CSV table of C-alpha atoms in Angstrom, one decimal:
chain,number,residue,atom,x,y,z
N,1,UNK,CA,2.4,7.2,-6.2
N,2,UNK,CA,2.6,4.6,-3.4
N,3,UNK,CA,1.6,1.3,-5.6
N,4,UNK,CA,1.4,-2.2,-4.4
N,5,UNK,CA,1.2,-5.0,-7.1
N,6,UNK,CA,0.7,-9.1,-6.1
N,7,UNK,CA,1.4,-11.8,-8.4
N,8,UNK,CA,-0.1,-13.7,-9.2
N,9,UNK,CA,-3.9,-12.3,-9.5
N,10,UNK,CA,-5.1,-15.5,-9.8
N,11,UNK,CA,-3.6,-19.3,-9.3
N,12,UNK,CA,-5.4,-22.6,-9.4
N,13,UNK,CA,-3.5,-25.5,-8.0
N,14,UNK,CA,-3.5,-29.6,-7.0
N,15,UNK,CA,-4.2,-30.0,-3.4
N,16,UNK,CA,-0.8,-30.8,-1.6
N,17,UNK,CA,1.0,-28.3,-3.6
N,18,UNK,CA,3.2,-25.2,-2.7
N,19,UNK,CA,2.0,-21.6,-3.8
N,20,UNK,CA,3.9,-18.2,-3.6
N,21,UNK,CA,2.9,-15.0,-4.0
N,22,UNK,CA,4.7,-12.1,-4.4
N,23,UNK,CA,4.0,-8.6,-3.1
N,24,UNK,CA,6.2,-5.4,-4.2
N,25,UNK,CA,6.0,-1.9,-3.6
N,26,UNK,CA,6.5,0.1,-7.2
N,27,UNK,CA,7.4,3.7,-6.3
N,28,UNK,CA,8.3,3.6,-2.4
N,29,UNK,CA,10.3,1.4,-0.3
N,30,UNK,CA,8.5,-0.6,2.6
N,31,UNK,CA,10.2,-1.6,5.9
N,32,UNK,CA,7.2,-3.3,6.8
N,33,UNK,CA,4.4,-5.0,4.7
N,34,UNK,CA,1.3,-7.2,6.1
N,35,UNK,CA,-0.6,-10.3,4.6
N,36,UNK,CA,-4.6,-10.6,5.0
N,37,UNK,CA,-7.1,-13.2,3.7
N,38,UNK,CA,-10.4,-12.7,2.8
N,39,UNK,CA,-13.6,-15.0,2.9
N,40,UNK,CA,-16.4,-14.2,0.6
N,41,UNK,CA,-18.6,-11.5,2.1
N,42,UNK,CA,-16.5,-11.4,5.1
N,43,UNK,CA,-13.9,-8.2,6.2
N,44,UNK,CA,-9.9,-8.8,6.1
N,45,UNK,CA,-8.0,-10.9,8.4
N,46,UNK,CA,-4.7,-9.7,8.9
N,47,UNK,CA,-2.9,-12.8,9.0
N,48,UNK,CA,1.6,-11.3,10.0
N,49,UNK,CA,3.5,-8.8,9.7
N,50,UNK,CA,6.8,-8.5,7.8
N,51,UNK,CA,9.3,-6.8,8.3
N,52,UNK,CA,12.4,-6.5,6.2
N,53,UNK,CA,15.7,-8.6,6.8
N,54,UNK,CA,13.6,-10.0,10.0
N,55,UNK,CA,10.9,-12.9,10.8
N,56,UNK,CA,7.4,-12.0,10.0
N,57,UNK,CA,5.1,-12.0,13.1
N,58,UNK,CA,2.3,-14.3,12.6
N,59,UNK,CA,-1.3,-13.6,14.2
N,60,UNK,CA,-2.6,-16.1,16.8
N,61,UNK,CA,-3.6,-18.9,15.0
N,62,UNK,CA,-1.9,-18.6,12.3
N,63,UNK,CA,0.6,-21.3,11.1
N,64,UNK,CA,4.0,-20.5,10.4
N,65,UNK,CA,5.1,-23.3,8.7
N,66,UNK,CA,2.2,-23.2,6.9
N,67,UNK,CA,1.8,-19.6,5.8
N,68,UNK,CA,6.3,-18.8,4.9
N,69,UNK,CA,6.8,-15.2,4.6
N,70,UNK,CA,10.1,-13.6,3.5
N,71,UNK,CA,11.0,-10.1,3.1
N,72,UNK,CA,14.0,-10.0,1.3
N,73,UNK,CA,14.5,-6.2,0.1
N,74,UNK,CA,12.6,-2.9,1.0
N,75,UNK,CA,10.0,-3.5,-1.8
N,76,UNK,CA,9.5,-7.3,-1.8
N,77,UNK,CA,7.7,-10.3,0.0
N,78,UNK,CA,6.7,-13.2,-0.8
N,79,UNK,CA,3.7,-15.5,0.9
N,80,UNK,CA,4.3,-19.6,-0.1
N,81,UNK,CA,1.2,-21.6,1.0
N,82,UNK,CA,2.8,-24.8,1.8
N,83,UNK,CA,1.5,-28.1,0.7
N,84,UNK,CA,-1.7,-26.2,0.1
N,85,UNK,CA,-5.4,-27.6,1.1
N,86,UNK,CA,-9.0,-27.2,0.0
N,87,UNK,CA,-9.8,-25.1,2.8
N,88,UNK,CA,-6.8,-22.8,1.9
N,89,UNK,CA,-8.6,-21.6,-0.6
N,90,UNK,CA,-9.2,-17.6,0.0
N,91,UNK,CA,-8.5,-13.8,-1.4
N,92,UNK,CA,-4.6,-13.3,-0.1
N,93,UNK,CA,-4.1,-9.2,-0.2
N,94,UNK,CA,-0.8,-7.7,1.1
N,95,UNK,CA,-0.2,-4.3,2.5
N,96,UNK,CA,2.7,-2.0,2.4
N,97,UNK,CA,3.5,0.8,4.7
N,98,UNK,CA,4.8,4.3,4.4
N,99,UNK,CA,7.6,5.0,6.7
N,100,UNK,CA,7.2,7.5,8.7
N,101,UNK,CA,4.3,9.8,9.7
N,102,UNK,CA,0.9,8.4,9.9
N,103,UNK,CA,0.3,4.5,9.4
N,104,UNK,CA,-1.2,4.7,6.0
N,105,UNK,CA,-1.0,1.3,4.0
N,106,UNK,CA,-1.3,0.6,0.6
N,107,UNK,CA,-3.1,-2.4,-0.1
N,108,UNK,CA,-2.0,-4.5,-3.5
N,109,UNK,CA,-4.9,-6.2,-5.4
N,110,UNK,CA,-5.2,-9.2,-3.8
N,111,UNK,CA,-4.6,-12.9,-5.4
N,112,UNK,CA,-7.6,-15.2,-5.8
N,113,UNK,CA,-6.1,-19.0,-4.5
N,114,UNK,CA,-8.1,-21.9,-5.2
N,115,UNK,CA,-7.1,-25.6,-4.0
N,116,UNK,CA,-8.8,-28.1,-6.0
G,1,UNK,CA,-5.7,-1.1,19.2
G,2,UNK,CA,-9.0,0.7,19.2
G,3,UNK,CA,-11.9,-1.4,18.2
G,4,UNK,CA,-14.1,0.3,15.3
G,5,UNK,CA,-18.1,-0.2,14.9
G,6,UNK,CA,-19.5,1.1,11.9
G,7,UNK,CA,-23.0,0.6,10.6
G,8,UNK,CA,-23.7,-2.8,8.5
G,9,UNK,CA,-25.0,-1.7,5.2
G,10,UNK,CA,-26.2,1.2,3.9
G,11,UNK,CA,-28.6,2.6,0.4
G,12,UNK,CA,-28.2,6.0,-0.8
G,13,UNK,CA,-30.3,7.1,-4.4
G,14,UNK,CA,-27.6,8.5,-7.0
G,15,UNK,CA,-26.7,12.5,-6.4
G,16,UNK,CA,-26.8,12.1,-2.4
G,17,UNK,CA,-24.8,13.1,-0.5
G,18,UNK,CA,-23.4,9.8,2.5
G,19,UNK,CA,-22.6,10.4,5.7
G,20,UNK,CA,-21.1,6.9,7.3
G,21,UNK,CA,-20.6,7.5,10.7
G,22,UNK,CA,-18.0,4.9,13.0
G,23,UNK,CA,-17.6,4.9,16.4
G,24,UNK,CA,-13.9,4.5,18.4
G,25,UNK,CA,-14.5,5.2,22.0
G,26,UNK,CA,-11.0,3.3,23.1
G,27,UNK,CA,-9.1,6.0,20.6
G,28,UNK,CA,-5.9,6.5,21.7
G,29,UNK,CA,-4.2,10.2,21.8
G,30,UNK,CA,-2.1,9.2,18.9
G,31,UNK,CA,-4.1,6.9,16.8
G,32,UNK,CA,-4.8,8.8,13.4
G,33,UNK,CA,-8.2,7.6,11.8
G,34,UNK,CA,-8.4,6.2,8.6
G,35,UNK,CA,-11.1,5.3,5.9
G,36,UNK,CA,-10.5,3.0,2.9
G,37,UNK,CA,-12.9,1.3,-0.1
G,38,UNK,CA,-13.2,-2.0,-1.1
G,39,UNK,CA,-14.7,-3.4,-4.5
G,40,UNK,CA,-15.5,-6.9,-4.7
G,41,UNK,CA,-12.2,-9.3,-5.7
G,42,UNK,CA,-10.0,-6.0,-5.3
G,43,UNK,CA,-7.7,-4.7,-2.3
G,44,UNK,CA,-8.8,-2.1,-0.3
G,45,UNK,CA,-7.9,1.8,-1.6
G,46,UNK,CA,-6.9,4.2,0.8
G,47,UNK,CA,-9.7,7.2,0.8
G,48,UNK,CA,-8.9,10.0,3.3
G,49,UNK,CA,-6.9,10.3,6.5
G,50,UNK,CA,-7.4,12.8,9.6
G,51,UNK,CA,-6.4,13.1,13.3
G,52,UNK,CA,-8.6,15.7,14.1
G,53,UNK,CA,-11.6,18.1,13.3
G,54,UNK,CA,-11.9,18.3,9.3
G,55,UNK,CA,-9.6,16.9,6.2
G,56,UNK,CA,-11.1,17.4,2.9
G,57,UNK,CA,-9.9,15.7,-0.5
G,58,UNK,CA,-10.2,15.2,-4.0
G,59,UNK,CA,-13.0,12.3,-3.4
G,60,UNK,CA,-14.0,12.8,0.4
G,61,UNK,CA,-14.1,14.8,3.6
G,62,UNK,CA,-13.5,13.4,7.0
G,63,UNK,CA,-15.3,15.0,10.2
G,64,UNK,CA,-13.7,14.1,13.3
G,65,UNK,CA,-15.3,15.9,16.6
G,66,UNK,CA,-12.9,17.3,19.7
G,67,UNK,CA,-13.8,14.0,21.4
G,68,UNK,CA,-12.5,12.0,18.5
G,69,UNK,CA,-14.5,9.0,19.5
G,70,UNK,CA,-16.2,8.5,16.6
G,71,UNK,CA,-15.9,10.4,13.3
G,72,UNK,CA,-17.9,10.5,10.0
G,73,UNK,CA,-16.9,10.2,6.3
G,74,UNK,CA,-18.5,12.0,4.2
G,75,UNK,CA,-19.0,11.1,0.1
G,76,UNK,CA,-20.2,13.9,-2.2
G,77,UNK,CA,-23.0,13.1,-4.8
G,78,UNK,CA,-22.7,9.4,-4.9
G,79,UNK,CA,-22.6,7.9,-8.1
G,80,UNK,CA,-23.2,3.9,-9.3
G,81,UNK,CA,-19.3,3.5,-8.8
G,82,UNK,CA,-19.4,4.1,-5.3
G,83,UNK,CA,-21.0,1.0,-4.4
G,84,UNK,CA,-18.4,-0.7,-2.5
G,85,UNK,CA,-17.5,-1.3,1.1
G,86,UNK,CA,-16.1,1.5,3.4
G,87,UNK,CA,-13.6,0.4,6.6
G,88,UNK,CA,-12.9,2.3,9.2
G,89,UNK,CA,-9.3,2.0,11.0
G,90,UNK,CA,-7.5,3.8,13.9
G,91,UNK,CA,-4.1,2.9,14.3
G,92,UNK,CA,-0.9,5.3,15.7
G,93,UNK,CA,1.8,6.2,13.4
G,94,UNK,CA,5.4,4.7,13.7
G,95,UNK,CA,7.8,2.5,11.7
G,96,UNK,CA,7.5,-1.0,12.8
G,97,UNK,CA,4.3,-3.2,14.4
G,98,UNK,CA,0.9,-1.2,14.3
G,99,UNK,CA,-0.8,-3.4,12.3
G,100,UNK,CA,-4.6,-2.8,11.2
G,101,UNK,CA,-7.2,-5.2,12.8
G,102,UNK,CA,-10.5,-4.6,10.4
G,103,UNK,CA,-13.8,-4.5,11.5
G,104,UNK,CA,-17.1,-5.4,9.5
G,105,UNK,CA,-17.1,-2.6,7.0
G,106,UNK,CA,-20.0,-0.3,5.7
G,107,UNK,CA,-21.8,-2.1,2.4
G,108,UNK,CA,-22.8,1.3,0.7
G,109,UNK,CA,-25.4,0.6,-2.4
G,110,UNK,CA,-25.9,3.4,-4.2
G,111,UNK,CA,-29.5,2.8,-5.9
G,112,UNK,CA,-30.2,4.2,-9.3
């Protein structure tokens, strides 16, 4: 139980172009779900947090208009990179929580972006 | 949220048994504590979960002392396969907000 999948794995794309990835949680139905990136070699940076039917809550210096969340439904968000740069270019993993109880999250595999 | 300090890196020889220790002296009285693994290119996978003195699982047990300022994982006989890095996170239950702020990770290599 308590699976997180992210499509796509992997995406290459033209700089200047938009980028979503989708987040869903398989068996369990998450209120909340987080977004992190990842450098090479470096830990995760949790980047908002999203909450169903409600705007995400981005991290200081973190753009919004950049970085559109959306949590439509109890098992499903979606991160678009918008008009997507070079330096954009990182490990994007999303988290789901369990309600209730502990805060245990259930991290998804991550999706390898790359901006040519 | 309670800041975490955990070694850098760490070698253990196959068959050992690992003891990665991390230290949360601003743990608050309900902040569970816990410890996930991280392969390279993959998310991180949830390992074990305490609040206080001993939880024991499938893969791993988790030591936590009265104090709770610090606690220890503990992986049995280490194989190849555990060679990944090893986060430690306190955070306090609930339903909305109480996001996870991650610190630098252990790097265990687990040496033939």
């Amino acid at each position: 139980g308590a699976v997180v999948s992210q499509h796509p794995s992997r995406v290459i794309c033209k700089s200047g172009t938009s980028v979503k990835i989708e987040c869903r949680s398989l068996d369990f139905q998450a209120t909340t779900m987080f977004w992190y990136r990842q450098f090479p070699k470096k830990s995760l940076m949790l980047m908002a947090t999203s909450n169903e039917g409600s705007k995400a809550t981005y991290e200081q210096g973190v753009e919004k208009d950049k970085f559109l969340i959306n949590h439509a439904s109890l098992t499903l968000s979606t991160l678009t990179v918008t008009s997507a740069h070079p330096e954009d270019s990182s490990f994007y993993i999303c988290s789901a929580r369990l309600a209730g109880g502990p805060n245990t999250q259930y991290f998804g595999p991550g999706t390898r972006l790359t901006v040519l | 949220l309670a800041k975490t300090t955990q070694p850098i890196s760490m070698d253990s020889y196959e068959g050992q048994e690992v003891n990665i220790t991390c230290s949360h002296n601003n743990i608050a009285t309900n902040d569970y504590i816990t410890w996930y693994q991280q392969f390279p290119s993959q998310g991180p996978r949830f390992i074990i979960q305490g609040y206080k003195t001993k939880v024991t699982n499938e893969v791993a047990s988790l030591f936590i002392p009265a104090d709770r300022k610090s606690s220890t994982l503990s992986l049995p006989r280490v194989s190849l396969s555990d060679t990944a890095v090893y986060y430690c996170l306190v955070a306090p239950p609930g339903n909305t907000g109480n996001q996870f702020y991650f610190g630098t990770g252990t790097s265990l290599t687990v040496i033939p």
